[in-house]
Each structure stands twice: as structure tokens, then as C-alpha cells.
């Protein structure tokens, strides 16, 4: 059975993006890139909310045609182009990016059907609005977070006052040279 995993970068004060949704606060370096590459190997289908989906579909296909793109970027662009993708949105009327499935309603039923399929995990990439909705529905099985050594003071929160208390089991943690701490938790 596949798991639904939330992968998100967060600031020390729990923000998954600055007030404009930007990720300029990330301490991204080779070590964090290696962590992300290992995570990608566990993905059977990336899961996006509408906004993240639009960012991804607007960026990665263009990399495939960019003669100046790095080998790493091209490799990732090919992967994300070909892998089955899932986008959750009540307002999108279609999701036309290659191999994308749009889920508009019956969220619990649809996620449980996806979990029953064979293959690697379903991984939510960022998408804090979607993540909160799926948390509230009790659908997230694991959290893979990178905690960055920065306090933003304001931004887009990954958790809110509606987030229910959940007891988690720490599966793994690692401190990177940049001060980023990687955290992997499972629901108890």
C-alpha cells in the first residue's frame, strides 16, 4: 500500500513560503539537493494543489527546450514530465500537463483509491493549502520536512489553528552543513 507523504521546506517559525509564496529563504546547496534527489526516488506520483501545479507546469516543460539548462535540471524536467501527476482543485476545469489527473471532489475516497494502487508513494510537494486540507481529513501518513535556519515572521503557514493534534513517530533526522535539519515523521 502506498503512503501519502507531505514534503515541504519550512522556516523555523513554520512558514512554507514567504508572504508572496516565495522560497527565497531556502538554504539550498548540494547537500540539500542530494536529499531532494533521494526523496524523488521514493515518488510514484507527485501531488499538487492548484497553485503549485500551475508553477510546475509553467516551469518544467520549458526546461526541456532550454539549451542552457544544466544536466540536473534536464534530468528532473524529464522525470516530472513523464511521471503520473495528481492535482487537487475544486476550481480547475482541466489539467492538461502530460500524465496529470485532476481530482475535484470525493477527496477521501479518491486518495484512498490511490493509496491502494501498487507503486511508490504519493508525495505532496509544498502546496500548503492542499496539505492543510489533507491534514484536516487525516489522510497524510508521513511528513518529510526540511527545517531551515531562518525566522520569516510572516508568510504562508503549513499548519494553522484548525490543525488537529497528531502524535508522530520520528523515523529519521539529519543536520546538514547549512544548518538545515531534515525530519521524517510517520503518524502513530
Tab-separated table of C-alpha atoms in Angstrom:
chain	number	residue	atom	x	y	z
A	1	UNK	CA	0.000	0.000	0.000
A	2	UNK	CA	1.287	3.416	-0.940
A	3	UNK	CA	1.555	6.236	1.572
A	4	UNK	CA	0.603	9.878	1.185
A	5	UNK	CA	3.702	11.851	2.191
A	6	UNK	CA	3.984	15.608	2.664
A	7	UNK	CA	7.342	17.030	1.587
A	8	UNK	CA	7.803	20.663	2.490
A	9	UNK	CA	10.507	23.186	3.250
A	10	UNK	CA	9.667	25.273	6.311
A	11	UNK	CA	11.164	28.134	8.262
A	12	UNK	CA	11.810	27.809	11.972
A	13	UNK	CA	8.509	29.591	12.619
A	14	UNK	CA	6.564	27.140	10.441
A	15	UNK	CA	6.151	29.014	7.165
A	16	UNK	CA	6.278	27.087	3.883
A	17	UNK	CA	6.678	30.265	1.852
A	18	UNK	CA	7.175	33.975	2.357
A	19	UNK	CA	4.120	36.252	2.258
A	20	UNK	CA	4.166	36.047	-1.564
A	21	UNK	CA	4.655	32.278	-1.570
A	22	UNK	CA	8.355	32.619	-2.431
A	23	UNK	CA	11.057	30.221	-1.341
A	24	UNK	CA	13.997	32.632	-1.322
A	25	UNK	CA	14.631	31.744	2.326
A	26	UNK	CA	15.777	28.212	1.469
A	27	UNK	CA	19.354	27.248	2.317
A	28	UNK	CA	19.640	25.295	-0.926
A	29	UNK	CA	23.028	23.726	-1.580
A	30	UNK	CA	24.482	20.471	-2.889
A	31	UNK	CA	23.689	18.602	0.319
A	32	UNK	CA	20.019	19.637	0.260
A	33	UNK	CA	19.886	18.852	-3.460
A	34	UNK	CA	21.148	15.336	-2.701
A	35	UNK	CA	18.451	14.955	-0.021
A	36	UNK	CA	15.799	16.027	-2.546
A	37	UNK	CA	17.168	13.619	-5.165
A	38	UNK	CA	16.896	10.726	-2.710
A	39	UNK	CA	13.330	11.734	-1.903
A	40	UNK	CA	12.420	11.832	-5.614
A	41	UNK	CA	13.423	8.157	-5.867
A	42	UNK	CA	10.527	7.311	-3.493
A	43	UNK	CA	7.878	9.123	-5.557
A	44	UNK	CA	5.283	7.224	-7.555
A	45	UNK	CA	3.211	10.349	-8.210
A	46	UNK	CA	3.790	13.988	-7.263
A	47	UNK	CA	0.706	15.583	-5.722
A	48	UNK	CA	-0.016	19.294	-6.154
A	49	UNK	CA	-2.570	21.885	-5.208
A	50	UNK	CA	-3.707	24.255	-7.957
A	51	UNK	CA	-1.100	26.976	-7.357
A	52	UNK	CA	1.883	24.625	-7.159
A	53	UNK	CA	0.584	22.741	-10.192
A	54	UNK	CA	0.494	25.984	-12.202
A	55	UNK	CA	4.050	26.821	-11.094
A	56	UNK	CA	5.339	23.370	-12.043
A	57	UNK	CA	3.557	23.107	-15.403
A	58	UNK	CA	4.707	26.626	-16.249
A	59	UNK	CA	8.348	25.932	-15.460
A	60	UNK	CA	9.489	22.341	-16.071
A	61	UNK	CA	8.284	21.824	-19.672
A	62	UNK	CA	10.275	24.916	-20.661
A	63	UNK	CA	13.450	23.442	-19.199
A	64	UNK	CA	13.207	20.584	-21.702
A	65	UNK	CA	13.695	23.095	-24.541
A	66	UNK	CA	16.308	25.274	-22.811
A	67	UNK	CA	19.743	24.781	-24.402
A	68	UNK	CA	21.338	26.360	-21.309
A	69	UNK	CA	19.652	24.057	-18.777
A	70	UNK	CA	22.001	22.070	-16.565
A	71	UNK	CA	22.127	18.290	-16.801
A	72	UNK	CA	20.487	18.006	-13.394
A	73	UNK	CA	17.632	20.331	-14.408
A	74	UNK	CA	17.086	18.445	-17.668
A	75	UNK	CA	17.016	15.115	-15.847
A	76	UNK	CA	14.459	16.401	-13.359
A	77	UNK	CA	12.380	18.026	-16.111
A	78	UNK	CA	12.206	14.697	-17.972
A	79	UNK	CA	11.206	12.901	-14.779
A	80	UNK	CA	8.438	15.359	-13.893
A	81	UNK	CA	7.185	15.431	-17.478
A	82	UNK	CA	6.751	11.658	-17.662
A	83	UNK	CA	5.695	10.633	-14.145
A	84	UNK	CA	1.956	10.434	-13.369
A	85	UNK	CA	0.944	13.629	-11.548
A	86	UNK	CA	-2.106	14.382	-9.424
A	87	UNK	CA	-3.591	17.828	-8.915
A	88	UNK	CA	-6.371	18.589	-6.446
A	89	UNK	CA	-8.586	21.571	-7.218
A	90	UNK	CA	-12.237	22.440	-6.968
A	91	UNK	CA	-11.835	25.316	-9.446
A	92	UNK	CA	-9.695	23.927	-12.278
A	93	UNK	CA	-11.727	22.623	-15.200
A	94	UNK	CA	-8.853	20.639	-16.700
A	95	UNK	CA	-5.252	19.639	-16.057
A	96	UNK	CA	-3.603	19.269	-19.442
A	97	UNK	CA	0.035	18.738	-18.477
A	98	UNK	CA	1.305	15.336	-19.597
A	99	UNK	CA	0.154	12.421	-17.373
A	100	UNK	CA	-1.851	14.596	-14.964
A	101	UNK	CA	-5.034	13.513	-13.199
A	102	UNK	CA	-7.355	16.180	-11.808
A	103	UNK	CA	-9.297	15.366	-8.637
A	104	UNK	CA	-12.099	17.811	-7.859
A	105	UNK	CA	-14.259	16.066	-5.232
A	106	UNK	CA	-14.687	12.878	-3.158
A	107	UNK	CA	-11.208	13.578	-1.791
A	108	UNK	CA	-11.109	10.899	0.923
A	109	UNK	CA	-12.388	8.210	-1.429
A	110	UNK	CA	-10.031	9.239	-4.246
A	111	UNK	CA	-6.947	9.397	-2.008
A	112	UNK	CA	-7.738	6.017	-0.501
A	113	UNK	CA	-8.100	4.539	-4.014
A	114	UNK	CA	-4.712	5.987	-4.957
A	115	UNK	CA	-3.132	4.551	-1.814
A	116	UNK	CA	-4.422	1.081	-2.732
A	117	UNK	CA	-2.663	1.110	-6.094
A	118	UNK	CA	0.737	-0.576	-6.386
A	119	UNK	CA	3.854	1.519	-6.668
A	120	UNK	CA	5.885	4.146	-4.918
A	121	UNK	CA	4.467	6.790	-2.585
A	122	UNK	CA	2.226	9.741	-3.378
A	123	UNK	CA	4.217	12.832	-2.406
A	124	UNK	CA	2.730	16.277	-1.870
A	125	UNK	CA	5.291	18.858	-2.941
A	126	UNK	CA	4.758	22.002	-0.879
A	127	UNK	CA	1.183	23.004	-1.672
A	128	UNK	CA	0.439	24.289	1.863
A	129	UNK	CA	-3.273	24.872	1.201
A	130	UNK	CA	-3.756	21.343	-0.081
A	131	UNK	CA	-1.552	19.954	2.687
A	132	UNK	CA	-3.717	21.599	5.356
A	133	UNK	CA	-6.890	20.224	3.761
A	134	UNK	CA	-5.452	16.713	3.610
A	135	UNK	CA	-4.191	17.006	7.207
A	136	UNK	CA	-7.679	18.001	8.362
A	137	UNK	CA	-9.053	14.900	6.619
A	138	UNK	CA	-6.467	12.676	8.319
A	139	UNK	CA	-5.038	11.472	5.011
A	140	UNK	CA	-1.325	12.236	5.409
A	141	UNK	CA	0.713	9.227	6.522
A	142	UNK	CA	4.191	10.737	6.716
A	143	UNK	CA	5.899	14.124	6.858
A	144	UNK	CA	9.293	14.784	5.264
A	145	UNK	CA	10.257	18.303	6.218
A	146	UNK	CA	13.353	20.401	5.818
A	147	UNK	CA	13.590	22.917	8.649
A	148	UNK	CA	15.584	25.964	7.547
A	149	UNK	CA	17.546	28.149	9.972
A	150	UNK	CA	15.528	31.295	9.365
A	151	UNK	CA	12.633	33.087	11.051
A	152	UNK	CA	10.381	34.755	8.497
A	153	UNK	CA	7.923	36.418	10.879
A	154	UNK	CA	5.159	36.138	8.299
A	155	UNK	CA	4.296	34.041	5.326
A	156	UNK	CA	2.232	31.073	4.219
A	157	UNK	CA	1.815	28.718	7.138
A	158	UNK	CA	1.979	24.968	6.727
A	159	UNK	CA	-0.097	24.496	9.884
A	160	UNK	CA	-2.991	26.561	11.221
A	161	UNK	CA	-5.362	26.765	14.171
A	162	UNK	CA	-7.541	24.058	12.589
A	163	UNK	CA	-4.685	21.545	12.509
A	164	UNK	CA	-5.547	18.767	14.910
A	165	UNK	CA	-3.055	17.440	17.395
A	166	UNK	CA	-1.248	14.408	15.959
A	167	UNK	CA	1.279	12.180	17.649
A	168	UNK	CA	4.131	11.455	15.303
A	169	UNK	CA	6.995	8.996	15.368
A	170	UNK	CA	10.408	10.293	14.312
A	171	UNK	CA	11.779	7.925	11.675
A	172	UNK	CA	14.897	9.870	10.747
A	173	UNK	CA	16.592	13.225	11.173
A	174	UNK	CA	19.798	14.713	9.888
A	175	UNK	CA	21.526	18.043	10.318
A	176	UNK	CA	23.081	19.362	7.120
A	177	UNK	CA	26.148	21.586	6.987
A	178	UNK	CA	23.997	24.607	6.120
A	179	UNK	CA	22.077	24.243	9.388
A	180	UNK	CA	19.037	22.734	7.676
A	181	UNK	CA	17.537	19.846	9.630
A	182	UNK	CA	15.764	17.116	7.670
A	183	UNK	CA	12.907	15.482	9.557
A	184	UNK	CA	10.963	12.359	8.642
A	185	UNK	CA	7.908	11.555	10.748
A	186	UNK	CA	5.170	8.953	10.484
A	187	UNK	CA	1.714	9.089	12.025
A	188	UNK	CA	1.424	6.853	15.080
